[in-house]
Every structure is written in C-alpha cells, then in structure tokens.
C-alpha cells in the first residue's frame, strides 16, 4: 500500500539526515548485490541530547566470524565474474555494510541499499526509479532479519540469510521476500526433541535466547517435546545484556533442578556470556543439548576452559568444502584497497599490533603490514564454521542463477531486460516458504588428547525421510557429561516396571507420575503402562502382576490329605460293613440273627455298602458321568437304606401289636409286603432321579466366583429343585423311621432294637440337618467334603447303632444268643396269654412270630392238644 511506502520513505529520510550510510566494502558492477553483516559486535553507548542529529554509531569489538562471511560473499562474486557459463558478459558488484549488531542500523542500511546513490533523500519525486541492489545477502540473526524483511518486503527485494533460522520467517504473509540457505528452526526444534526422546531423557531443563530465534525455536521444541512425552522442568530466557541478578537467578534455577539434561537454544554471543557464569559456580555434570548456532563453534569451545560443556550433543549444518575459498579468505590484503581504516583495525586486532605508534605510547608490537597468517591460530583462520560460510556462498550463487534465468543468458545475456525486484520461483535451493531442505549432522563434543574439544559427527537427521527414519545415529562411541561413556539418565520418575501402571498427579507434569501396582486379577507386561489389563476368567495375575497365569484348578482329589482321609474312611466303612455281613452270615441260624429279620438285615448291609462306596464318586475331577452318578447313586442308595430300616422298625412295632386275638395287622406286614414296601419306596426315589436327570441333570462346571485366584471344578446341580427333592425325600423317610422307632422305644429290654434304630435316626437327622447350612456356606471343594462327611457319618451311625451291638453279643457274649434270653419272661407270658385266648376260641391259628420273635412258625392246635 502507498501509505506504507510513504512511511518507510519518511523513516529512511529521518534516519539518513546527517548520516548518509557508506558501505564498508564495495565494488562496482553491472548488477550490484547488497551485503549486511556485523564486522563489530557492539557499539559505544552515549547519552543523546536530542538537540542535534544523532551521531553515527561508534562500533567496537571486531567480529572475525562476519569477516569470514563477507569474504565468502566476495569470493563467490569474483568466481561468478570469472565464469564464462554463469552470467557471461555481466559483472556483479557488491555493497557490504557493517551493522555493529544493531537492529536500528540494520534497517538503516537496508533502506540505503534500496535507494539509488544519485537521488536526494529529501526528493519529492515519485519513487519509480530502479532499485539500487537486486538482492541482499545477510543478516546472520533472526531478529534483525525480521526487521529488515518487514521493511524491504513491500519493495520485493530478496533478503537471503545464511544463519537466520527462526521458523517465524517462513511466514510468506509477513515476509514475502525472505529466503535463506539454512534450514528453519521448525525442523531443528523437532529434530532436537526427537534426539532427546531417543536417549530417553524425559525430564529436561531449557535455556533460550530472549529474541525471535530463541523464543520461536523453544516454542516449537516445547510443543514437539510434549507430543513425545518429554517434560520441561524449567524454561528460562536471557539476553546477553541482562543484569547479573537475572543471570544469577538462572544459575539458582539450574542448581535447584533435578533434571540432568539442559537444552540450550542460545546464540553464540549469549553462550559466551553464560559459560563463565556456569564455570564460576562449577555447574558440571549436566548433559547439554545444543542448537546449530553454537554446537559446532570452536570459539564457544575455547571459551569453555573448565569443560562445563564436555559431552554436549546437538545439531549442526552438514560439513562443506569450497575449493579455493580458504585461500581467498586468508588473503586479506586486498581489503586495504577497499577500506583502509577497516583493514587497519582488522589487521591490528588480528596480529595484536599497532601501526605508527608514537614513542611515548609504544606499548604494543608495531605492525609492519607484512605479517603472515600461516600457522596463526585465530578465530578468523578457524574454518569450523565452513557450513555457514558455505551458506553465504550458496546464497550468492542462488541470486546469480536467478539473474541468469531472468536475463535469458546463453552465450551472452540480454542487458535490455528490466530487472525488477524478484522473488523465489521454482529454484533448487528453496521451497515454497523460502527454506532449503532440512538436513543436519549430529555433533558430539569429545575432548582430545591436547585438551581441545573435537566435534565428532555421530549421526545425521534428514527431515525429507519418513518420520521413523529421519534420525540415524552412527555406530560410534559417544562421550557424555564428565567424559562418561554411559548415557546419562534424566527422568522425573523412573519408568514404571511391568506389573504397575502410571497415575498422573493433578497440577504436576505428566512425566512426574506415580507407579501404582496393578490390582488383583490385572496385569501389565510393558514398562510405563498407562492401564492394567484384566486377566481372562481362567487366568489370574501372578505376584509381580506382570503376567496372567492359568488359575489353579481346585477339586477334591485323591492325592491331597483330605481326599486320602475321606477315601480311607469310605473304604474302612465298606470293609466294616462286609465284616458285619460275614458275621451275620456265619451266625445266620442263631436266634439273634433270626430275630432281626435276616432278609432285611442283609439288604440293609448291602445298601450301607453302596452308601460307603458312593461317597468315592464325589472325589476326583468332576466329569459328566461322575456328576450325574454321585447325586443319583447317593439318593437311591440312601433311600434303599432308610427303607430297610423303616421296614425293620414297622415289623418290630407291628409284631407286638399282633399278639392280641383278632388282630390281623400282621398280615399287612408279611415278608412279601416288606419287600414290596422297600421296593416301592426306593422306586419313588428312582423316579425323582430320572426326572432330574432328564430335565436338568448335574454337569461339571468351573466356578470363578468363590476364589479369585482359583478355579473351583465342581458339579453344578442343574436343577436345584431335583437336588433338594432327593434330599427332602430321604429326610421324609428318615423322619418316619424316627417316629416309628420312637413309638417302639418301650418294648422289653432284651429285644428293644427300636432304641438303637431311634438313636441311629437321631444321628442321621442331626448330621443332615447340620449338613444343609454347612454345605451352603462351605467354599469350593469343602462343600464336597461336607457332603461326603455327611454320607459317611450317617452310614457309620446306622451301621454302628444297629449292627455293632448284635455283633458284640454274637462274638463276645454267645451265651446270650438263645431263644430264652431273646424272649425274656415278660415277653413269653405276654405271648402265652395271647395264645391261650386263641385256644379258647376253639380254632387252630397259625401265628407267625416273625423272625423278630422266634425265627419260626408256631402252631397252636385245637382242643385237647398240648404244646
């Protein structure tokens, strides 16, 4: 816009009043290029009176680095002028200015380069004249470049920087004519973050220059670091002109920090100020990560006399070599013809001598002008910055090739072409943002034998490659802080080992997390896991919580102590029952056996044997057949057993009721009826079991709920109604048996089997009543053990209470095993009274005393018969 041009013209006029800028180095040519460097790094401060125009800056402190850059520009122009292939017939000239590192002076010389020499600064004529220069090479810092690019941008004069890396300068909206031959800090900052991440440094400090270079570069680094899981413990900025108090504050922050890695996005001048302060406080042991501005600067290494930065690592521009450049650069005598005063100052500073000293002030060696640079160790003769010097060289050639294309040069160039200001097109060196391809070398500071720091190339970074291949470290030995070969560790919190997970704390950086052990049934098998994974149902986490292991399958087995004891008890009961059966068989013709209804006794012993054996089906790994067999076998055998006991109880009770004349009740409890009753009662249980097995049979299942770390292999009931129906039916028969035995408890003592049956039923009922809550509340295999114990206890109760007393009499008291002893006086009188009454009726009656009474049939004859 026109008002911007008028403002800039006014600004230039204001700056130029009384102070016309003269280039420090110049050469005429058909086409002139501008150069902006700072031959001096500072200037003298003076108090302005504001009553007259400001005097020119009085520059001081020669910067030999920028002399190298200026020499590189002159070399490239001389080489192009001597070339017959590039711009043939066209000579290039240059106007090179010294800015004294002043941004205001940088703007001033930029405007001077934009104006023709023959036009007055106060002219009111329209600005339609050609520009003075076609392009400007320089500045070397980002902040001056942003100022210059803002001023000359509307004029479309290209500014090609060799060392300004701020990513902000890639914004073509603000800086349309800015170009550079060094990669943008956008790539460098990301590369530094990836480098830090590669060495697993997640807790770092950061120091930056407080200007566009440091602030923008660190902002990109911080953003990328956060994406990569890197945390900044602190991020401080300073400028070389800051007070000592601020510098001391930064030193205190470093001392108080726990991070051992410091990322330094600093300019060389700021590093020169910072290093002495670090040395004064002996801040060693920190791993420095540097930006390209200082990491390969031998001058910075020379300042670090206390080796604070030993082992530093960072990025640098790839090494370069230009034939003849070093020789041209060291040939400085031609500068005397270009600017005698500048040459004199340069020569005196280079050789520490003085030209034409008076006798009174002769305190230095006098300069002869014939001093030789060969073998001189000086920052000017040091070629460590050749990559940056080469950037100046490339910048000049980029302009030359652009001019060559615009002038349509073949063997000659078309001098009639009007050279308007141009911007970048599809040049080889620049992308659409004016940036070159980003490629860096990774430099490691490694002390050498003579104490000098060597810059070892240990890797490369190429932003043009895929993300996973951009960083490539060579197989070389690294030297770290304090000359260690071990990679330093810099983390806020050690990595969470497998078996734990990271938990973030509110208000604390994400790198300072807590490590929480995974809960039961959870695991994590990687370090720094953010979650714990739930183990599958059949697995459980181990003690370290770093793996899921198959849960132990728990069931009542024959190998464990409980299983062995129950198996032994079951087999012992079986053998004991068999022994009782053998005793009864041996004494089957004795009154005691015959009086106990031998048929029911042997059937009862058989059912007790099955009861003992069926408990074995509850032991061992549950299977489909064992689950169905264990409950049904138990239900049927116990009903058979209780049915036999019920039959014996009914026969004993009814036999004594039948001793009265006319009582035909005994006919209902004859041998056939007893067999049918036992069979019928057992058949009902069989029907219940068949229905249960048909509708919803028991089946093997895995219980994951009882124990978290075990799988309970058990038999699921299938139908709970079926199971409790089986138990309920057994309980009903046991209750009936108990009632009938209780009613017969007052029979004569010599033959009172009902008392033993009553006692056995009390044991049976007590066992199974306590079984129900114990079974329900017992976990896992213990519920099976409870059921087996109930079966064995009730079976032993029946066996011991009913049969053991009789075996004792048969074996130990045989004299009591007689009919007379079995009947007793009271029983015989009662029985004979009933017989007499039957005789008086004058009829012959056959009364079966049943085996419980006499084991035979007693015949009562008619009249006159005596028995």
mmCIF file of C-alpha atoms in Angstrom, residues 248-581:
data_model
loop_
_atom_site.group_PDB
_atom_site.id
_atom_site.type_symbol
_atom_site.label_atom_id
_atom_site.label_comp_id
_atom_site.label_asym_id
_atom_site.label_seq_id
_atom_site.Cartn_x
_atom_site.Cartn_y
_atom_site.Cartn_z
ATOM 1 C CA UNK A 248 22.285 -15.455 38.922
ATOM 2 C CA UNK A 249 18.598 -16.358 39.117
ATOM 3 C CA UNK A 250 19.043 -18.704 36.166
ATOM 4 C CA UNK A 251 22.059 -20.290 37.872
ATOM 5 C CA UNK A 252 19.977 -20.839 41.023
ATOM 6 C CA UNK A 253 17.193 -22.479 38.999
ATOM 7 C CA UNK A 254 19.687 -24.900 37.440
ATOM 8 C CA UNK A 255 21.161 -25.739 40.847
ATOM 9 C CA UNK A 256 17.743 -26.419 42.374
ATOM 10 C CA UNK A 257 16.571 -28.583 39.488
ATOM 11 C CA UNK A 258 16.555 -32.384 39.394
ATOM 12 C CA UNK A 259 16.893 -32.727 35.636
ATOM 13 C CA UNK A 260 20.351 -33.540 34.338
ATOM 14 C CA UNK A 261 19.831 -32.503 30.708
ATOM 15 C CA UNK A 262 19.736 -28.872 29.548
ATOM 16 C CA UNK A 263 18.521 -27.908 26.078
ATOM 17 C CA UNK A 264 20.204 -24.644 25.098
ATOM 18 C CA UNK A 265 18.596 -22.666 22.266
ATOM 19 C CA UNK A 266 21.105 -19.858 22.500
ATOM 20 C CA UNK A 267 23.065 -17.650 20.156
ATOM 21 C CA UNK A 268 26.867 -17.870 20.281
ATOM 22 C CA UNK A 269 27.126 -14.435 21.872
ATOM 23 C CA UNK A 270 24.752 -15.461 24.675
ATOM 24 C CA UNK A 271 26.685 -18.681 25.219
ATOM 25 C CA UNK A 272 29.853 -16.624 25.630
ATOM 26 C CA UNK A 273 28.137 -14.760 28.474
ATOM 27 C CA UNK A 274 26.597 -17.862 30.082
ATOM 28 C CA UNK A 275 29.635 -20.157 30.132
ATOM 29 C CA UNK A 276 31.757 -18.049 32.538
ATOM 30 C CA UNK A 277 28.832 -17.835 34.946
ATOM 31 C CA UNK A 278 28.426 -21.621 34.854
ATOM 32 C CA UNK A 279 32.155 -22.057 35.428
ATOM 33 C CA UNK A 280 32.153 -19.729 38.424
ATOM 34 C CA UNK A 281 29.562 -21.944 40.100
ATOM 35 C CA UNK A 282 31.185 -25.195 38.898
ATOM 36 C CA UNK A 283 27.952 -26.447 37.362
ATOM 37 C CA UNK A 284 29.375 -29.658 35.950
ATOM 38 C CA UNK A 285 27.659 -32.981 35.407
ATOM 39 C CA UNK A 286 24.903 -31.647 33.162
ATOM 40 C CA UNK A 287 24.279 -33.011 29.698
ATOM 41 C CA UNK A 288 23.945 -30.121 27.254
ATOM 42 C CA UNK A 289 21.910 -30.360 24.080
ATOM 43 C CA UNK A 290 22.696 -27.506 21.733
ATOM 44 C CA UNK A 291 21.240 -25.811 18.708
ATOM 45 C CA UNK A 292 23.196 -25.347 15.496
ATOM 46 C CA UNK A 293 24.151 -21.757 16.387
ATOM 47 C CA UNK A 294 26.827 -22.803 18.913
ATOM 48 C CA UNK A 295 27.224 -26.567 18.968
ATOM 49 C CA UNK A 296 29.973 -26.622 16.324
ATOM 50 C CA UNK A 297 31.518 -23.258 17.103
ATOM 51 C CA UNK A 298 35.160 -23.683 18.114
ATOM 52 C CA UNK A 299 35.126 -20.226 19.683
ATOM 53 C CA UNK A 300 32.480 -21.389 22.158
ATOM 54 C CA UNK A 301 34.554 -24.472 22.905
ATOM 55 C CA UNK A 302 37.586 -22.239 23.522
ATOM 56 C CA UNK A 303 35.606 -20.122 25.999
ATOM 57 C CA UNK A 304 34.673 -23.279 27.958
ATOM 58 C CA UNK A 305 38.016 -23.564 29.715
ATOM 59 C CA UNK A 306 36.591 -25.515 32.653
ATOM 60 C CA UNK A 307 34.983 -28.110 30.347
ATOM 61 C CA UNK A 308 31.461 -27.408 31.554
ATOM 62 C CA UNK A 309 30.073 -28.424 28.163
ATOM 63 C CA UNK A 310 32.143 -31.590 27.619
ATOM 64 C CA UNK A 311 29.992 -34.309 26.078
ATOM 65 C CA UNK A 312 27.484 -31.829 24.647
ATOM 66 C CA UNK A 313 25.404 -33.078 21.764
ATOM 67 C CA UNK A 314 23.426 -31.177 19.185
ATOM 68 C CA UNK A 315 22.709 -30.410 15.564
ATOM 69 C CA UNK A 316 24.902 -28.693 13.022
ATOM 70 C CA UNK A 317 24.741 -27.827 9.365
ATOM 71 C CA UNK A 318 26.389 -30.572 7.261
ATOM 72 C CA UNK A 319 30.064 -30.037 6.592
ATOM 73 C CA UNK A 320 31.027 -28.391 3.316
ATOM 74 C CA UNK A 321 34.088 -27.641 1.266
ATOM 75 C CA UNK A 322 34.535 -24.959 -1.364
ATOM 76 C CA UNK A 323 37.709 -25.157 -3.425
ATOM 77 C CA UNK A 324 39.858 -22.052 -3.133
ATOM 78 C CA UNK A 325 37.642 -20.386 -0.539
ATOM 79 C CA UNK A 326 40.038 -20.757 2.383
ATOM 80 C CA UNK A 327 42.965 -19.344 0.426
ATOM 81 C CA UNK A 328 40.884 -16.393 -0.766
ATOM 82 C CA UNK A 329 39.585 -15.756 2.708
ATOM 83 C CA UNK A 330 43.026 -15.637 4.289
ATOM 84 C CA UNK A 331 44.261 -13.230 1.610
ATOM 85 C CA UNK A 332 43.032 -10.108 3.397
ATOM 86 C CA UNK A 333 45.440 -7.523 1.974
ATOM 87 C CA UNK A 334 43.077 -6.574 -0.851
ATOM 88 C CA UNK A 335 40.761 -5.261 1.908
ATOM 89 C CA UNK A 336 43.252 -2.445 2.357
ATOM 90 C CA UNK A 337 42.295 -1.104 -1.044
ATOM 91 C CA UNK A 338 38.565 -1.366 -0.298
ATOM 92 C CA UNK A 339 38.566 0.222 3.162
ATOM 93 C CA UNK A 340 41.870 1.285 4.634
ATOM 94 C CA UNK A 341 40.513 2.175 8.071
ATOM 95 C CA UNK A 342 38.646 -1.108 8.410
ATOM 96 C CA UNK A 343 41.664 -3.049 7.183
ATOM 97 C CA UNK A 344 43.908 -1.291 9.690
ATOM 98 C CA UNK A 345 41.591 -2.080 12.582
ATOM 99 C CA UNK A 346 41.235 -5.648 11.381
ATOM 100 C CA UNK A 347 44.988 -6.166 10.941
ATOM 101 C CA UNK A 348 45.843 -4.718 14.332
ATOM 102 C CA UNK A 349 43.276 -6.890 16.093
ATOM 103 C CA UNK A 350 44.356 -9.964 14.157
ATOM 104 C CA UNK A 351 48.054 -9.706 14.981
ATOM 105 C CA UNK A 352 47.802 -7.736 18.258
ATOM 106 C CA UNK A 353 49.974 -4.930 16.937
ATOM 107 C CA UNK A 354 49.727 -1.223 16.165
ATOM 108 C CA UNK A 355 50.568 0.839 13.086
ATOM 109 C CA UNK A 356 52.608 4.070 13.552
ATOM 110 C CA UNK A 357 52.734 4.371 17.325
ATOM 111 C CA UNK A 358 54.370 7.376 18.925
ATOM 112 C CA UNK A 359 57.407 6.743 21.028
ATOM 113 C CA UNK A 360 55.547 7.656 24.209
ATOM 114 C CA UNK A 361 52.632 5.298 23.709
ATOM 115 C CA UNK A 362 54.543 2.404 22.251
ATOM 116 C CA UNK A 363 53.184 -0.434 24.379
ATOM 117 C CA UNK A 364 52.351 -2.952 21.625
ATOM 118 C CA UNK A 365 54.273 -4.568 18.840
ATOM 119 C CA UNK A 366 54.344 -2.372 15.812
ATOM 120 C CA UNK A 367 52.600 -3.690 12.735
ATOM 121 C CA UNK A 368 54.706 -3.931 9.593
ATOM 122 C CA UNK A 369 51.903 -4.950 7.260
ATOM 123 C CA UNK A 370 53.883 -7.992 6.220
ATOM 124 C CA UNK A 371 52.729 -10.324 8.971
ATOM 125 C CA UNK A 372 51.937 -13.851 7.782
ATOM 126 C CA UNK A 373 48.707 -15.614 8.648
ATOM 127 C CA UNK A 374 50.230 -19.024 8.034
ATOM 128 C CA UNK A 375 50.125 -21.072 11.235
ATOM 129 C CA UNK A 376 48.267 -18.396 13.163
ATOM 130 C CA UNK A 377 45.589 -19.883 15.471
ATOM 131 C CA UNK A 378 42.813 -17.369 15.459
ATOM 132 C CA UNK A 379 39.038 -17.353 15.102
ATOM 133 C CA UNK A 380 39.490 -15.809 11.657
ATOM 134 C CA UNK A 381 41.698 -18.666 10.473
ATOM 135 C CA UNK A 382 39.433 -21.286 12.065
ATOM 136 C CA UNK A 383 37.291 -22.934 9.403
ATOM 137 C CA UNK A 384 34.905 -24.745 11.788
ATOM 138 C CA UNK A 385 32.066 -22.529 10.570
ATOM 139 C CA UNK A 386 32.590 -23.586 6.961
ATOM 140 C CA UNK A 387 28.979 -24.923 6.738
ATOM 141 C CA UNK A 388 27.677 -21.408 7.494
ATOM 142 C CA UNK A 389 30.303 -19.784 5.304
ATOM 143 C CA UNK A 390 29.143 -22.109 2.561
ATOM 144 C CA UNK A 391 25.575 -20.856 3.087
ATOM 145 C CA UNK A 392 26.757 -17.335 2.157
ATOM 146 C CA UNK A 393 28.458 -18.779 -0.888
ATOM 147 C CA UNK A 394 25.278 -20.642 -1.911
ATOM 148 C CA UNK A 395 23.151 -17.553 -1.358
ATOM 149 C CA UNK A 396 25.229 -15.545 -3.856
ATOM 150 C CA UNK A 397 25.063 -18.344 -6.373
ATOM 151 C CA UNK A 398 21.307 -18.601 -5.927
ATOM 152 C CA UNK A 399 20.981 -14.946 -6.901
ATOM 153 C CA UNK A 400 23.346 -15.420 -9.834
ATOM 154 C CA UNK A 401 21.370 -18.367 -11.197
ATOM 155 C CA UNK A 402 18.138 -16.420 -10.824
ATOM 156 C CA UNK A 403 19.638 -13.493 -12.715
ATOM 157 C CA UNK A 404 20.985 -15.857 -15.330
ATOM 158 C CA UNK A 405 17.477 -17.181 -15.878
ATOM 159 C CA UNK A 406 15.834 -13.750 -15.908
ATOM 160 C CA UNK A 407 18.366 -12.280 -18.334
ATOM 161 C CA UNK A 408 17.935 -15.299 -20.595
ATOM 162 C CA UNK A 409 21.637 -15.806 -20.784
ATOM 163 C CA UNK A 410 23.075 -18.265 -23.260
ATOM 164 C CA UNK A 411 26.489 -17.249 -24.522
ATOM 165 C CA UNK A 412 25.588 -13.658 -23.742
ATOM 166 C CA UNK A 413 22.967 -12.025 -21.576
ATOM 167 C CA UNK A 414 20.179 -9.701 -22.640
ATOM 168 C CA UNK A 415 21.168 -6.464 -20.963
ATOM 169 C CA UNK A 416 17.967 -4.777 -22.112
ATOM 170 C CA UNK A 417 15.848 -6.792 -19.696
ATOM 171 C CA UNK A 418 14.479 -4.556 -16.981
ATOM 172 C CA UNK A 419 15.481 -6.050 -13.634
ATOM 173 C CA UNK A 420 12.520 -5.507 -11.407
ATOM 174 C CA UNK A 421 12.651 -6.867 -7.909
ATOM 175 C CA UNK A 422 12.112 -10.630 -7.973
ATOM 176 C CA UNK A 423 11.147 -13.297 -5.526
ATOM 177 C CA UNK A 424 11.811 -17.013 -5.408
ATOM 178 C CA UNK A 425 10.267 -19.194 -8.045
ATOM 179 C CA UNK A 426 10.994 -22.843 -8.570
ATOM 180 C CA UNK A 427 14.655 -22.634 -7.558
ATOM 181 C CA UNK A 428 16.577 -25.653 -6.463
ATOM 182 C CA UNK A 429 17.574 -24.234 -3.106
ATOM 183 C CA UNK A 430 14.251 -23.014 -1.701
ATOM 184 C CA UNK A 431 10.816 -24.483 -1.091
ATOM 185 C CA UNK A 432 7.590 -22.533 -1.197
ATOM 186 C CA UNK A 433 8.437 -20.980 2.187
ATOM 187 C CA UNK A 434 11.907 -19.899 1.098
ATOM 188 C CA UNK A 435 13.543 -22.682 3.148
ATOM 189 C CA UNK A 436 16.141 -25.171 1.952
ATOM 190 C CA UNK A 437 15.922 -28.892 2.587
ATOM 191 C CA UNK A 438 16.459 -29.635 6.285
ATOM 192 C CA UNK A 439 19.421 -31.887 6.889
ATOM 193 C CA UNK A 440 21.660 -31.832 9.943
ATOM 194 C CA UNK A 441 24.648 -33.619 11.320
ATOM 195 C CA UNK A 442 24.583 -34.709 14.973
ATOM 196 C CA UNK A 443 27.674 -33.399 16.749
ATOM 197 C CA UNK A 444 29.201 -34.686 19.975
ATOM 198 C CA UNK A 445 31.799 -32.695 21.901
ATOM 199 C CA UNK A 446 34.653 -35.111 22.565
ATOM 200 C CA UNK A 447 37.830 -33.970 24.370
ATOM 201 C CA UNK A 448 41.047 -34.795 22.576
ATOM 202 C CA UNK A 449 44.459 -35.557 23.997
ATOM 203 C CA UNK A 450 45.670 -31.971 23.814
ATOM 204 C CA UNK A 451 42.635 -30.741 25.768
ATOM 205 C CA UNK A 452 40.992 -29.263 22.707
ATOM 206 C CA UNK A 453 37.371 -30.148 22.040
ATOM 207 C CA UNK A 454 36.745 -32.150 18.892
ATOM 208 C CA UNK A 455 33.412 -32.094 17.085
ATOM 209 C CA UNK A 456 32.650 -35.725 16.263
ATOM 210 C CA UNK A 457 29.859 -36.460 13.816
ATOM 211 C CA UNK A 458 27.837 -39.259 15.419
ATOM 212 C CA UNK A 459 24.689 -39.227 13.291
ATOM 213 C CA UNK A 460 22.525 -37.409 10.786
ATOM 214 C CA UNK A 461 18.988 -36.066 10.681
ATOM 215 C CA UNK A 462 17.169 -35.767 7.370
ATOM 216 C CA UNK A 463 13.685 -34.231 7.511
ATOM 217 C CA UNK A 464 12.939 -35.380 3.962
ATOM 218 C CA UNK A 465 12.834 -39.040 5.044
ATOM 219 C CA UNK A 466 9.870 -40.810 6.662
ATOM 220 C CA UNK A 467 9.427 -39.988 10.332
ATOM 221 C CA UNK A 468 10.789 -43.314 11.586
ATOM 222 C CA UNK A 469 13.980 -42.926 9.544
ATOM 223 C CA UNK A 470 14.761 -39.247 9.977
ATOM 224 C CA UNK A 471 17.083 -39.723 12.954
ATOM 225 C CA UNK A 472 20.017 -42.005 12.180
ATOM 226 C CA UNK A 473 22.766 -42.402 14.773
ATOM 227 C CA UNK A 474 26.036 -43.882 13.623
ATOM 228 C CA UNK A 475 27.721 -46.748 15.399
ATOM 229 C CA UNK A 476 30.242 -44.564 17.149
ATOM 230 C CA UNK A 477 31.340 -44.009 20.718
ATOM 231 C CA UNK A 478 29.587 -41.148 22.465
ATOM 232 C CA UNK A 479 31.196 -39.047 25.167
ATOM 233 C CA UNK A 480 28.711 -37.710 27.678
ATOM 234 C CA UNK A 481 28.864 -35.250 30.553
ATOM 235 C CA UNK A 482 32.008 -35.560 32.709
ATOM 236 C CA UNK A 483 33.552 -37.695 29.946
ATOM 237 C CA UNK A 484 31.343 -40.644 30.775
ATOM 238 C CA UNK A 485 30.603 -43.294 28.165
ATOM 239 C CA UNK A 486 27.331 -44.201 29.871
ATOM 240 C CA UNK A 487 24.229 -42.425 28.648
ATOM 241 C CA UNK A 488 23.089 -40.128 31.461
ATOM 242 C CA UNK A 489 19.667 -40.575 32.965
ATOM 243 C CA UNK A 490 17.330 -37.608 33.267
ATOM 244 C CA UNK A 491 13.830 -38.552 34.302
ATOM 245 C CA UNK A 492 11.444 -37.110 36.856
ATOM 246 C CA UNK A 493 10.298 -40.605 37.730
ATOM 247 C CA UNK A 494 11.875 -43.928 36.886
ATOM 248 C CA UNK A 495 9.886 -45.959 34.430
ATOM 249 C CA UNK A 496 7.023 -47.906 35.898
ATOM 250 C CA UNK A 497 8.080 -51.561 35.745
ATOM 251 C CA UNK A 498 5.804 -54.296 34.435
ATOM 252 C CA UNK A 499 3.119 -55.033 36.959
ATOM 253 C CA UNK A 500 2.371 -51.359 37.573
ATOM 254 C CA UNK A 501 0.628 -48.519 35.794
ATOM 255 C CA UNK A 502 1.218 -44.788 35.564
ATOM 256 C CA UNK A 503 -1.059 -42.464 37.501
ATOM 257 C CA UNK A 504 -0.819 -38.745 36.831
ATOM 258 C CA UNK A 505 -0.937 -36.221 39.632
ATOM 259 C CA UNK A 506 -3.044 -33.120 39.309
ATOM 260 C CA UNK A 507 -1.024 -29.985 38.730
ATOM 261 C CA UNK A 508 2.248 -31.880 38.192
ATOM 262 C CA UNK A 509 3.920 -32.540 34.803
ATOM 263 C CA UNK A 510 2.913 -35.780 33.163
ATOM 264 C CA UNK A 511 6.472 -37.103 33.486
ATOM 265 C CA UNK A 512 6.224 -36.963 37.289
ATOM 266 C CA UNK A 513 3.720 -39.755 37.609
ATOM 267 C CA UNK A 514 3.202 -42.344 40.330
ATOM 268 C CA UNK A 515 3.567 -46.066 39.744
ATOM 269 C CA UNK A 516 0.611 -47.983 41.154
ATOM 270 C CA UNK A 517 0.686 -51.760 41.414
ATOM 271 C CA UNK A 518 -1.964 -53.454 39.320
ATOM 272 C CA UNK A 519 -4.889 -54.830 41.246
ATOM 273 C CA UNK A 520 -5.659 -58.487 41.760
ATOM 274 C CA UNK A 521 -6.548 -60.173 38.514
ATOM 275 C CA UNK A 522 -4.870 -57.398 36.485
ATOM 276 C CA UNK A 523 -1.503 -57.256 34.787
ATOM 277 C CA UNK A 524 0.772 -55.072 32.707
ATOM 278 C CA UNK A 525 3.678 -56.623 30.846
ATOM 279 C CA UNK A 526 5.284 -53.440 29.497
ATOM 280 C CA UNK A 527 7.102 -50.578 31.140
ATOM 281 C CA UNK A 528 5.288 -47.289 31.626
ATOM 282 C CA UNK A 529 1.915 -48.868 31.022
ATOM 283 C CA UNK A 530 -0.966 -46.439 31.474
ATOM 284 C CA UNK A 531 -3.501 -49.182 32.156
ATOM 285 C CA UNK A 532 -3.613 -52.620 33.679
ATOM 286 C CA UNK A 533 -5.288 -55.330 31.649
ATOM 287 C CA UNK A 534 -7.858 -57.598 33.230
ATOM 288 C CA UNK A 535 -6.851 -61.252 33.055
ATOM 289 C CA UNK A 536 -9.207 -63.685 31.282
ATOM 290 C CA UNK A 537 -11.649 -65.559 33.550
ATOM 291 C CA UNK A 538 -9.493 -68.695 33.583
ATOM 292 C CA UNK A 539 -6.317 -66.762 34.416
ATOM 293 C CA UNK A 540 -5.061 -64.723 37.339
ATOM 294 C CA UNK A 541 -2.227 -62.286 37.774
ATOM 295 C CA UNK A 542 0.973 -63.547 39.336
ATOM 296 C CA UNK A 543 2.574 -61.956 42.386
ATOM 297 C CA UNK A 544 4.544 -59.490 40.259
ATOM 298 C CA UNK A 545 1.379 -58.580 38.318
ATOM 299 C CA UNK A 546 3.334 -58.761 35.062
ATOM 300 C CA UNK A 547 1.659 -61.823 33.567
ATOM 301 C CA UNK A 548 -1.555 -63.762 33.687
ATOM 302 C CA UNK A 549 -1.109 -67.356 34.753
ATOM 303 C CA UNK A 550 -3.669 -70.087 34.471
ATOM 304 C CA UNK A 551 -5.639 -70.369 37.671
ATOM 305 C CA UNK A 552 -5.085 -73.448 39.767
ATOM 306 C CA UNK A 553 -7.905 -75.901 39.189
ATOM 307 C CA UNK A 554 -9.137 -76.925 42.630
ATOM 308 C CA UNK A 555 -11.194 -80.010 43.328
ATOM 309 C CA UNK A 556 -11.203 -82.713 45.959
ATOM 310 C CA UNK A 557 -8.593 -85.137 44.691
ATOM 311 C CA UNK A 558 -7.344 -88.485 45.878
ATOM 312 C CA UNK A 559 -3.818 -87.115 46.261
ATOM 313 C CA UNK A 560 -4.475 -84.466 48.915
ATOM 314 C CA UNK A 561 -4.713 -85.221 52.624
ATOM 315 C CA UNK A 562 -8.442 -84.519 52.875
ATOM 316 C CA UNK A 563 -9.184 -86.761 49.924
ATOM 317 C CA UNK A 564 -6.986 -89.522 51.329
ATOM 318 C CA UNK A 565 -8.705 -89.356 54.728
ATOM 319 C CA UNK A 566 -12.198 -89.440 53.236
ATOM 320 C CA UNK A 567 -11.260 -92.251 50.867
ATOM 321 C CA UNK A 568 -9.792 -94.214 53.781
ATOM 322 C CA UNK A 569 -12.942 -93.650 55.846
ATOM 323 C CA UNK A 570 -15.118 -94.766 52.917
ATOM 324 C CA UNK A 571 -13.123 -97.940 52.332
ATOM 325 C CA UNK A 572 -12.991 -98.625 56.061
ATOM 326 C CA UNK A 573 -16.786 -98.339 56.266
ATOM 327 C CA UNK A 574 -17.144 -100.648 53.286
ATOM 328 C CA UNK A 575 -14.842 -103.229 54.838
ATOM 329 C CA UNK A 576 -16.539 -102.926 58.228
ATOM 330 C CA UNK A 577 -19.935 -103.463 56.608
ATOM 331 C CA UNK A 578 -18.613 -106.502 54.751
ATOM 332 C CA UNK A 579 -17.209 -107.878 58.015
ATOM 333 C CA UNK A 580 -20.592 -107.424 59.729
ATOM 334 C CA UNK A 581 -22.265 -109.175 56.801
#
